[in-house]
mmCIF file of C-alpha atoms in Angstrom:
data_model
loop_
_atom_site.group_PDB
_atom_site.id
_atom_site.type_symbol
_atom_site.label_atom_id
_atom_site.label_comp_id
_atom_site.label_asym_id
_atom_site.label_seq_id
_atom_site.Cartn_x
_atom_site.Cartn_y
_atom_site.Cartn_z
ATOM 1 C CA MET A 1 70.510 -36.713 -12.563
ATOM 2 C CA LYS A 2 68.366 -36.564 -15.711
ATOM 3 C CA LYS A 3 65.218 -35.954 -13.771
ATOM 4 C CA ALA A 4 67.090 -33.163 -11.925
ATOM 5 C CA LEU A 5 68.295 -31.517 -15.417
ATOM 6 C CA PHE A 6 64.607 -31.762 -16.968
ATOM 7 C CA VAL A 7 63.076 -29.985 -13.677
ATOM 8 C CA LEU A 8 65.872 -27.063 -14.330
ATOM 9 C CA ALA A 9 65.318 -26.556 -17.733
ATOM 10 C CA SER A 10 61.603 -26.423 -17.395
ATOM 11 C CA SER A 11 62.077 -23.821 -14.618
ATOM 12 C CA LEU A 12 64.135 -22.052 -16.961
ATOM 13 C CA SER A 13 61.873 -22.157 -19.899
ATOM 14 C CA PHE A 14 59.232 -20.574 -17.476
ATOM 15 C CA LEU A 15 61.858 -17.616 -16.860
ATOM 16 C CA VAL A 16 62.369 -16.680 -20.314
ATOM 17 C CA LEU A 17 58.769 -16.267 -21.035
ATOM 18 C CA PRO A 18 58.149 -12.658 -22.582
ATOM 19 C CA LEU A 19 57.325 -9.999 -20.129
ATOM 20 C CA SER A 20 54.432 -9.207 -22.412
ATOM 21 C CA ALA A 21 52.887 -12.508 -22.481
ATOM 22 C CA GLN A 22 52.655 -12.554 -18.813
ATOM 23 C CA GLU A 23 51.220 -9.167 -17.876
ATOM 24 C CA ALA A 24 49.478 -8.153 -21.332
ATOM 25 C CA PRO A 25 46.062 -6.656 -20.672
ATOM 26 C CA ALA A 26 42.949 -8.585 -21.437
ATOM 27 C CA GLY A 27 41.718 -7.742 -25.024
ATOM 28 C CA SER A 28 44.684 -6.071 -26.294
ATOM 29 C CA LEU A 29 46.924 -7.159 -29.402
ATOM 30 C CA LEU A 30 49.340 -8.341 -27.501
ATOM 31 C CA ALA A 31 47.406 -11.049 -25.595
ATOM 32 C CA SER A 32 45.684 -12.080 -28.691
ATOM 33 C CA GLY A 33 49.243 -12.418 -30.392
ATOM 34 C CA ILE A 34 47.801 -10.207 -33.634
ATOM 35 C CA VAL A 35 49.956 -7.671 -35.130
ATOM 36 C CA SER A 36 48.584 -4.977 -37.024
ATOM 37 C CA GLU A 37 49.691 -4.974 -40.356
ATOM 38 C CA ARG A 38 50.460 -1.419 -41.854
ATOM 39 C CA VAL A 39 48.718 -0.681 -45.038
ATOM 40 C CA SER A 40 49.511 1.422 -47.735
ATOM 41 C CA SER A 41 48.050 3.792 -49.824
ATOM 42 C CA ASP A 42 48.314 5.914 -53.106
ATOM 43 C CA ARG A 43 46.653 8.730 -50.786
ATOM 44 C CA ILE A 44 49.476 11.721 -49.967
ATOM 45 C CA PRO A 45 48.646 12.691 -46.452
ATOM 46 C CA ASP A 46 47.969 16.355 -46.082
ATOM 47 C CA LEU A 47 51.150 17.117 -44.134
ATOM 48 C CA LEU A 48 53.276 15.846 -47.203
ATOM 49 C CA SER A 49 51.785 17.005 -50.105
ATOM 50 C CA GLY A 50 53.302 19.805 -52.128
ATOM 51 C CA ILE A 51 57.204 21.069 -53.086
ATOM 52 C CA TRP A 52 60.256 20.532 -50.511
ATOM 53 C CA GLN A 53 63.613 21.850 -51.189
ATOM 54 C CA GLY A 54 66.999 21.223 -49.711
ATOM 55 C CA SER A 55 70.366 22.099 -50.503
ATOM 56 C CA ASP A 56 70.933 19.633 -53.298
ATOM 57 C CA ARG A 57 67.408 18.413 -54.177
ATOM 58 C CA LEU A 58 63.541 19.480 -54.739
ATOM 59 C CA LEU A 59 60.577 16.922 -54.134
ATOM 60 C CA LEU A 60 57.426 17.365 -55.295
ATOM 61 C CA PHE A 61 54.454 15.061 -53.580
ATOM 62 C CA GLY A 62 51.468 16.060 -56.365
ATOM 63 C CA ARG A 63 47.865 15.145 -55.557
ATOM 64 C CA ASP A 64 47.224 15.089 -59.077
ATOM 65 C CA GLY A 65 47.439 11.032 -60.037
ATOM 66 C CA ASN A 66 49.656 10.550 -57.117
ATOM 67 C CA GLU A 67 52.474 12.128 -58.698
ATOM 68 C CA PHE A 68 56.171 12.086 -57.684
ATOM 69 C CA ALA A 69 58.780 13.963 -58.820
ATOM 70 C CA LEU A 70 62.886 14.945 -57.670
ATOM 71 C CA VAL A 71 64.751 17.433 -59.105
ATOM 72 C CA LEU A 72 68.549 17.192 -58.378
ATOM 73 C CA ARG A 73 70.390 20.782 -57.816
ATOM 74 C CA GLU A 74 73.632 20.070 -59.386
ATOM 75 C CA PHE A 75 76.970 21.742 -59.690
ATOM 76 C CA TYR A 76 76.916 23.423 -56.681
ATOM 77 C CA GLY A 77 72.941 24.244 -56.834
ATOM 78 C CA LEU A 78 73.541 26.147 -60.261
ATOM 79 C CA TYR A 79 71.648 23.725 -62.723
ATOM 80 C CA ALA A 80 68.467 22.215 -61.554
ATOM 81 C CA ASP A 81 68.444 18.386 -63.314
ATOM 82 C CA ARG A 82 64.687 16.762 -63.432
ATOM 83 C CA ALA A 83 65.934 13.361 -62.615
ATOM 84 C CA VAL A 84 62.451 11.698 -61.931
ATOM 85 C CA GLU A 85 59.084 12.860 -63.329
ATOM 86 C CA PRO A 86 56.079 11.013 -65.042
ATOM 87 C CA VAL A 87 56.251 10.709 -68.480
ATOM 88 C CA ARG A 88 53.442 13.335 -68.936
ATOM 89 C CA TYR A 89 56.125 16.164 -67.803
ATOM 90 C CA ALA A 90 58.111 15.816 -70.439
ATOM 91 C CA GLU A 91 55.385 16.209 -73.094
ATOM 92 C CA LEU A 92 54.134 19.504 -71.063
ATOM 93 C CA SER A 93 57.755 21.050 -70.837
ATOM 94 C CA THR A 94 60.537 19.775 -73.214
ATOM 95 C CA ARG A 95 63.555 17.872 -71.403
ATOM 96 C CA PRO A 96 66.859 19.747 -71.964
ATOM 97 C CA ARG A 97 69.862 17.970 -73.752
ATOM 98 C CA ASN A 98 73.047 18.338 -72.290
ATOM 99 C CA ASP A 99 75.830 16.393 -70.520
ATOM 100 C CA ALA A 100 73.909 16.270 -66.944
ATOM 101 C CA THR A 101 70.611 15.701 -67.978
ATOM 102 C CA ALA A 102 69.570 11.901 -69.214
ATOM 103 C CA LYS A 103 67.067 11.702 -72.415
ATOM 104 C CA ASN A 104 64.475 9.975 -70.140
ATOM 105 C CA ALA A 105 63.764 10.685 -66.391
ATOM 106 C CA GLU A 106 63.429 8.132 -64.104
ATOM 107 C CA LYS A 107 60.249 6.468 -63.397
ATOM 108 C CA ILE A 108 59.713 6.118 -59.476
ATOM 109 C CA SER A 109 56.051 5.445 -57.631
ATOM 110 C CA VAL A 110 55.752 5.830 -54.371
ATOM 111 C CA ARG A 111 52.854 4.649 -51.491
ATOM 112 C CA TYR A 112 52.110 6.087 -48.228
ATOM 113 C CA VAL A 113 51.903 4.546 -44.850
ATOM 114 C CA THR A 114 50.828 6.513 -42.000
ATOM 115 C CA ILE A 115 52.431 5.768 -38.561
ATOM 116 C CA ALA A 116 51.311 8.332 -36.258
ATOM 117 C CA GLU A 117 50.070 11.961 -36.195
ATOM 118 C CA ASN A 118 49.597 14.172 -33.666
ATOM 119 C CA VAL A 119 45.825 15.472 -32.570
ATOM 120 C CA SER A 120 46.909 19.371 -33.999
ATOM 121 C CA HIS A 121 47.557 17.840 -36.979
ATOM 122 C CA THR A 122 50.937 19.510 -37.234
ATOM 123 C CA ALA A 123 53.042 16.586 -36.838
ATOM 124 C CA GLY A 124 53.176 13.310 -38.452
ATOM 125 C CA ALA A 125 55.367 10.386 -38.925
ATOM 126 C CA TYR A 126 55.129 8.089 -42.351
ATOM 127 C CA GLU A 127 56.662 5.556 -44.410
ATOM 128 C CA LEU A 128 56.986 6.341 -48.041
ATOM 129 C CA GLU A 129 57.028 2.597 -49.794
ATOM 130 C CA ILE A 130 59.431 3.821 -53.114
ATOM 131 C CA ALA A 131 59.212 1.580 -56.165
ATOM 132 C CA TYR A 132 62.758 1.372 -58.009
ATOM 133 C CA PRO A 133 63.187 0.257 -61.080
ATOM 134 C CA ALA A 134 65.223 -3.210 -60.748
ATOM 135 C CA PRO A 135 66.307 -6.104 -63.310
ATOM 136 C CA THR A 136 63.549 -8.280 -61.069
ATOM 137 C CA LYS A 137 60.695 -10.360 -62.040
ATOM 138 C CA SER A 138 58.567 -7.819 -61.047
ATOM 139 C CA GLY A 139 60.414 -5.182 -62.559
ATOM 140 C CA PHE A 140 60.819 -2.932 -59.900
ATOM 141 C CA GLU A 141 62.387 -3.185 -56.102
ATOM 142 C CA THR A 142 60.355 -1.546 -53.399
ATOM 143 C CA VAL A 143 62.438 0.269 -50.336
ATOM 144 C CA VAL A 144 60.572 1.839 -47.385
ATOM 145 C CA VAL A 145 61.889 5.460 -46.486
ATOM 146 C CA PRO A 146 60.407 6.600 -43.028
ATOM 147 C CA VAL A 147 59.937 10.630 -42.678
ATOM 148 C CA CYS A 148 58.459 12.744 -40.201
ATOM 149 C CA VAL A 149 56.978 16.323 -40.793
ATOM 150 C CA ILE A 150 57.151 18.926 -37.715
ATOM 151 C CA ASP A 151 56.039 22.417 -38.240
ATOM 152 C CA GLU A 152 56.514 22.200 -42.641
ATOM 153 C CA LYS A 153 60.055 20.772 -42.001
ATOM 154 C CA LEU A 154 60.574 17.110 -43.271
ATOM 155 C CA TYR A 155 63.165 14.786 -41.107
ATOM 156 C CA LEU A 156 64.547 11.502 -41.735
ATOM 157 C CA ASP A 157 66.062 10.449 -38.030
ATOM 158 C CA PHE A 158 62.979 10.713 -35.131
ATOM 159 C CA LEU A 159 61.513 9.281 -32.641
ATOM 160 C CA VAL A 160 57.988 8.072 -32.049
ATOM 161 C CA ARG A 161 56.372 8.113 -28.278
ATOM 162 C CA GLY A 162 54.795 5.020 -27.046
ATOM 163 C CA SER A 163 54.592 1.241 -27.729
ATOM 164 C CA ALA A 164 53.550 0.105 -31.180
ATOM 165 C CA GLU A 165 51.355 -1.957 -29.807
ATOM 166 C CA TYR A 166 49.049 1.053 -28.917
ATOM 167 C CA THR A 167 50.149 3.675 -31.512
ATOM 168 C CA ASP A 168 49.626 1.245 -34.151
ATOM 169 C CA SER A 169 45.974 1.215 -33.444
ATOM 170 C CA GLN A 170 45.288 4.508 -32.603
ATOM 171 C CA LEU A 171 47.508 6.596 -35.371
ATOM 172 C CA THR A 172 46.174 9.731 -34.147
ATOM 173 C CA LEU A 173 48.448 10.280 -30.832
ATOM 174 C CA SER A 174 48.100 12.813 -27.903
ATOM 175 C CA GLY A 175 50.698 13.806 -25.545
ATOM 176 C CA THR A 176 49.659 11.794 -22.662
ATOM 177 C CA ASP A 177 47.546 8.691 -24.202
ATOM 178 C CA SER A 178 50.962 7.672 -26.261
ATOM 179 C CA ALA A 179 53.507 7.712 -23.559
ATOM 180 C CA VAL A 180 53.826 4.024 -22.192
ATOM 181 C CA GLY A 181 51.010 2.003 -24.220
ATOM 182 C CA GLU A 182 47.755 0.836 -24.120
ATOM 183 C CA GLU A 183 47.851 -0.714 -20.833
ATOM 184 C CA ASN A 184 47.876 3.155 -19.680
ATOM 185 C CA ALA A 185 45.949 4.965 -21.739
ATOM 186 C CA GLY A 186 44.037 7.721 -20.340
ATOM 187 C CA VAL A 187 46.678 7.948 -17.547
ATOM 188 C CA GLU A 188 48.449 11.589 -17.754
ATOM 189 C CA ILE A 189 52.142 11.227 -18.172
ATOM 190 C CA PRO A 190 54.804 13.884 -17.723
ATOM 191 C CA ALA A 191 55.681 15.756 -20.793
ATOM 192 C CA GLN A 192 58.219 14.051 -23.051
ATOM 193 C CA GLU A 193 58.716 11.136 -20.388
ATOM 194 C CA GLY A 194 58.258 7.395 -21.425
ATOM 195 C CA PHE A 195 59.280 5.332 -24.526
ATOM 196 C CA TRP A 196 60.254 6.552 -27.592
ATOM 197 C CA ARG A 197 61.203 4.283 -30.497
ATOM 198 C CA ASP A 198 63.343 5.012 -33.157
ATOM 199 C CA CYS A 199 61.611 5.148 -36.805
ATOM 200 C CA GLY A 200 64.342 6.478 -38.807
ATOM 201 C CA ALA A 201 66.636 4.389 -40.781
ATOM 202 C CA ALA A 202 67.047 5.530 -44.181
ATOM 203 C CA GLY A 203 69.517 7.523 -45.653
ATOM 204 C CA GLY A 204 67.438 9.783 -47.759
ATOM 205 C CA ILE A 205 65.351 9.911 -50.497
ATOM 206 C CA GLN A 206 67.013 9.487 -53.626
ATOM 207 C CA VAL A 207 67.102 8.453 -57.446
ATOM 208 C CA SER A 208 68.430 5.065 -56.286
ATOM 209 C CA PRO A 209 67.735 2.875 -53.099
ATOM 210 C CA PRO A 210 69.415 4.698 -49.985
ATOM 211 C CA VAL A 211 71.285 3.232 -47.502
ATOM 212 C CA ILE A 212 68.859 1.377 -44.691
ATOM 213 C CA ALA A 213 70.628 1.663 -41.120
ATOM 214 C CA GLU A 214 71.585 -1.541 -39.489
ATOM 215 C CA GLU A 215 71.157 -0.367 -35.713
ATOM 216 C CA LEU A 216 68.824 2.171 -34.200
ATOM 217 C CA THR A 217 68.460 3.510 -30.832
ATOM 218 C CA GLY A 218 65.571 3.808 -28.850
ATOM 219 C CA TYR A 219 65.218 6.109 -25.599
ATOM 220 C CA TYR A 220 63.177 5.495 -22.488
ATOM 221 C CA VAL A 221 62.552 9.061 -20.660
ATOM 222 C CA ALA A 222 62.020 8.980 -16.775
ATOM 223 C CA ASP A 223 62.951 11.464 -13.854
ATOM 224 C CA GLY A 224 64.981 13.586 -16.280
ATOM 225 C CA ALA A 225 67.221 10.799 -17.347
ATOM 226 C CA PHE A 226 67.639 9.194 -21.035
ATOM 227 C CA TYR A 227 68.141 5.597 -21.341
ATOM 228 C CA HIS A 228 69.935 4.765 -24.554
ATOM 229 C CA ILE A 229 68.598 1.221 -25.758
ATOM 230 C CA ARG A 230 70.392 -0.248 -28.899
ATOM 231 C CA TYR A 231 68.396 -2.221 -31.458
ATOM 232 C CA TRP A 232 69.708 -4.078 -34.252
ATOM 233 C CA LYS A 233 68.313 -6.381 -37.318
ATOM 234 C CA THR A 234 67.198 -9.574 -36.838
ATOM 235 C CA GLU A 235 65.433 -12.290 -38.807
ATOM 236 C CA MET A 236 63.064 -12.771 -35.589
ATOM 237 C CA PRO A 237 59.404 -12.116 -36.886
ATOM 238 C CA TYR A 238 57.800 -9.311 -35.464
ATOM 239 C CA LYS A 239 55.808 -9.425 -32.386
ATOM 240 C CA TYR A 240 54.372 -6.901 -29.689
ATOM 241 C CA ASP A 241 56.871 -8.614 -27.204
ATOM 242 C CA LYS A 242 58.382 -6.738 -24.024
ATOM 243 C CA ALA A 243 61.381 -6.505 -22.774
ATOM 244 C CA GLY A 244 62.887 -4.557 -19.435
ATOM 245 C CA PHE A 245 65.642 -3.069 -17.701
ATOM 246 C CA THR A 246 66.544 -1.796 -14.490
ATOM 247 C CA ASP A 247 68.008 1.238 -12.848
ATOM 248 C CA GLY A 248 68.533 0.447 -9.120
ATOM 249 C CA GLU A 249 65.065 -0.394 -7.880
ATOM 250 C CA LYS A 250 63.077 0.986 -10.649
ATOM 251 C CA ASN A 251 61.978 -0.950 -13.557
ATOM 252 C CA TYR A 252 60.995 -0.121 -17.085
ATOM 253 C CA THR A 253 59.636 -2.015 -19.761
ATOM 254 C CA VAL A 254 59.815 -1.197 -23.526
ATOM 255 C CA ASP A 255 59.261 -2.978 -26.917
ATOM 256 C CA LYS A 256 61.748 -5.811 -27.366
ATOM 257 C CA TYR A 257 61.202 -5.501 -31.223
ATOM 258 C CA MET A 258 60.827 -2.679 -33.503
ATOM 259 C CA ARG A 259 59.242 -2.721 -37.205
ATOM 260 C CA VAL A 260 60.958 -0.009 -39.213
ATOM 261 C CA ALA A 261 61.788 0.584 -42.912
ATOM 262 C CA GLY A 262 60.551 -3.142 -43.583
ATOM 263 C CA ASN A 263 62.852 -4.561 -41.294
ATOM 264 C CA VAL A 264 62.619 -6.110 -37.536
ATOM 265 C CA TYR A 265 64.750 -4.805 -35.153
ATOM 266 C CA THR A 266 65.460 -6.054 -31.522
ATOM 267 C CA CYS A 267 67.194 -5.187 -28.206
ATOM 268 C CA ALA A 268 67.340 -8.579 -26.605
ATOM 269 C CA THR A 269 68.665 -11.952 -28.052
ATOM 270 C CA GLY A 270 66.612 -14.884 -28.518
ATOM 271 C CA ARG A 271 63.695 -15.435 -26.055
ATOM 272 C CA ARG A 272 65.407 -12.904 -23.513
ATOM 273 C CA THR A 273 63.367 -10.171 -21.904
ATOM 274 C CA GLN A 274 66.200 -8.606 -20.110
ATOM 275 C CA ILE A 275 68.272 -5.443 -21.910
ATOM 276 C CA ARG A 276 71.926 -5.488 -21.214
ATOM 277 C CA ASN A 277 74.405 -2.505 -21.743
ATOM 278 C CA ILE A 278 71.882 0.309 -21.059
ATOM 279 C CA GLU A 279 73.621 3.980 -21.546
ATOM 280 C CA LYS A 280 72.269 6.541 -19.476
ATOM 281 C CA SER A 281 72.565 10.585 -20.328
ATOM 282 C CA ALA A 282 71.265 13.885 -19.219
ATOM 283 C CA SER A 283 69.839 14.646 -22.403
ATOM 284 C CA LEU A 284 68.753 13.645 -26.218
ATOM 285 C CA PRO A 285 71.491 14.094 -28.950
ATOM 286 C CA SER A 286 71.829 17.997 -29.987
ATOM 287 C CA PRO A 287 69.903 19.411 -32.098
ATOM 288 C CA HIS A 288 66.235 17.950 -31.429
ATOM 289 C CA VAL A 289 62.613 19.382 -31.594
ATOM 290 C CA PHE A 290 59.249 18.212 -30.114
ATOM 291 C CA ASP A 291 56.219 18.815 -31.667
ATOM 292 C CA ARG A 292 53.664 20.551 -29.722
ATOM 293 C CA ASP A 293 51.939 17.647 -28.325
ATOM 294 C CA ASN A 294 55.133 15.746 -27.603
ATOM 295 C CA VAL A 295 54.314 12.730 -29.110
ATOM 296 C CA ILE A 296 56.988 13.122 -32.111
ATOM 297 C CA CYS A 297 60.574 13.990 -31.842
ATOM 298 C CA ALA A 298 63.191 14.958 -34.371
ATOM 299 C CA LEU A 299 66.466 14.609 -34.253
ATOM 300 C CA GLY A 300 69.528 16.660 -36.295
ATOM 301 C CA MET A 301 68.675 19.478 -38.950
ATOM 302 C CA PRO A 302 65.812 19.270 -41.482
ATOM 303 C CA TYR A 303 66.547 17.065 -44.783
ATOM 304 C CA LEU A 304 64.172 19.225 -46.342
ATOM 305 C CA GLU A 305 61.405 22.169 -46.122
ATOM 306 C CA ARG A 306 58.254 22.845 -47.413
ATOM 307 C CA ILE A 307 57.745 25.669 -49.870
ATOM 308 C CA GLU A 308 54.578 27.816 -49.474
ATOM 309 C CA SER A 309 54.247 29.607 -52.549
ATOM 310 C CA ALA A 310 54.252 26.359 -54.862
ATOM 311 C CA ASP A 311 52.802 22.824 -54.553
ATOM 312 C CA SER A 312 52.145 21.819 -57.984
ATOM 313 C CA ARG A 313 53.831 20.612 -61.409
ATOM 314 C CA GLU A 314 53.825 24.031 -62.628
ATOM 315 C CA GLY A 315 55.369 25.443 -59.665
ATOM 316 C CA LEU A 316 57.825 23.142 -59.605
ATOM 317 C CA GLN A 317 58.661 23.680 -63.389
ATOM 318 C CA ALA A 318 58.622 27.605 -62.625
ATOM 319 C CA ILE A 319 61.389 26.909 -59.991
ATOM 320 C CA VAL A 320 63.418 24.480 -62.237
ATOM 321 C CA ASP A 321 63.245 27.372 -65.042
ATOM 322 C CA GLU A 322 64.209 30.172 -63.060
ATOM 323 C CA ASN A 323 67.061 28.387 -61.497
ATOM 324 C CA ASN A 324 68.662 27.033 -64.739
ATOM 325 C CA ALA A 325 67.984 30.739 -66.150
ATOM 326 C CA ARG A 326 71.049 31.872 -63.728
ATOM 327 C CA CYS A 327 74.588 32.350 -64.926
ATOM 328 C CA ALA A 328 77.732 31.221 -62.934
ATOM 329 C CA PRO A 329 79.900 34.041 -62.145
ATOM 330 C CA LEU A 330 82.975 34.344 -64.072
ATOM 331 C CA PRO A 331 85.793 32.750 -62.584
ATOM 332 C CA LYS A 332 88.524 34.910 -60.765
ATOM 333 C CA PRO A 333 91.627 35.425 -62.687
ATOM 334 C CA LEU A 334 94.671 33.203 -62.360
ATOM 335 C CA PHE A 335 96.860 36.594 -62.199
ATOM 336 C CA PRO A 336 94.616 39.336 -60.755
ATOM 337 C CA PRO A 337 95.815 42.540 -62.046
ATOM 338 C CA VAL A 338 97.907 44.622 -59.851
ATOM 339 C CA GLN A 339 97.414 48.427 -59.218
ATOM 340 C CA SER A 340 100.684 50.483 -60.479
ATOM 341 C CA THR A 341 102.942 51.845 -57.569
ATOM 342 C CA VAL A 342 104.950 54.174 -59.709
ATOM 343 C CA ARG A 343 104.633 58.078 -58.866
ATOM 344 C CA TRP A 344 104.276 59.603 -62.114
ATOM 345 C CA PRO A 345 105.463 63.544 -62.180
ATOM 346 C CA ASP A 346 103.245 66.434 -63.249
ATOM 347 C CA ILE A 347 104.611 66.510 -66.935
ATOM 348 C CA GLU A 348 103.387 69.871 -67.211
ATOM 349 C CA SER A 349 105.785 71.312 -64.780
ATOM 350 C CA LEU A 350 108.869 69.580 -66.727
ATOM 351 C CA ASP A 351 110.386 71.320 -69.680
ATOM 352 C CA LEU A 352 110.074 68.253 -72.223
ATOM 353 C CA TYR A 353 112.590 69.791 -74.465
ATOM 354 C CA ASN A 354 115.402 70.704 -71.777
ATOM 355 C CA PRO A 355 117.967 67.765 -71.961
ATOM 356 C CA SER A 356 119.013 69.008 -68.371
ATOM 357 C CA THR A 357 115.813 67.526 -67.250
ATOM 358 C CA TRP A 358 115.758 64.432 -68.783
ATOM 359 C CA ASN A 359 117.689 62.370 -65.981
ATOM 360 C CA ARG A 360 115.446 63.969 -63.290
ATOM 361 C CA ARG A 361 112.226 62.557 -65.484
ATOM 362 C CA ASN A 362 113.940 59.008 -65.559
ATOM 363 C CA LEU A 363 114.412 59.206 -61.767
ATOM 364 C CA ASP A 364 110.888 60.348 -60.976
ATOM 365 C CA VAL A 365 109.402 57.040 -63.045
ATOM 366 C CA GLY A 366 111.987 54.819 -61.299
ATOM 367 C CA LYS A 367 114.230 53.766 -63.944
#
């Protein structure tokens, strides 16, 4: 009996081996078990540099010494608060003193990691390694905020096409070579089809550390159908393992793990390689927009938009000064004035000194 159980356990352990370990092409990162490390840099990507504006904030990614500044638009946008800026900004322009502005600005530094860019150089996906001041031994806390840029607009919720095993090594992607991974590189794939992995997990670029999502949703697009794949946080080490699911006689393979915002997410528990509870729909969530090469897809509305007319500290300060020079409109009166409805008589047609007309005048004024 014990021998039979041992044979059964051995066969089960063979069945749960990762699909990627069985099917990985020779010489690939997956076959060698090597995970490509993402290296951060002080150099600001060209698609990110400049001033970005939203309804509630302004951001500056400056090339001069890797400067980062954040201005909050408070009081319904009527006042611009210089919340985050380098020390030298206060020397160049005196900080105002009021109830909305702190005496000293927050000091936040940013490093940049490139996830992927399209060959047209009109779209790119990046990770911002933001160092926030914190009561720790190092004196700061690093939070990773993924963002993407498509046609001068910045998004927080976005998808990148293709397996991370391939895109981590290529970085610059076209619409055909990033659809399904390294094993199919060079094979023409229909536009927008293939595996799209979720890379957006942060709630915003903020003065304090933002909220990071506990779950993400990847998509597999095939034959006009959109398969929703749920990923959740895990303590497992990150690997280029694969997992799969079926729809009738069709089998599809995706990344089992996703590395997003400094966390690892998985779509299958333990050593399993079969994905459960796949949802299917006829389209992606709306609204969404693809870049011109179909390698990055942004979901939802833009978080920020680039200001073309300014890209430096002086330009940011000019925008702040112009904003703060505006005066708030006067509030509406609690009791608006009411136009008189009394019909006044023509005084000249009345005999003012004739007592017989006095009653008539009183009637005319409504008394």
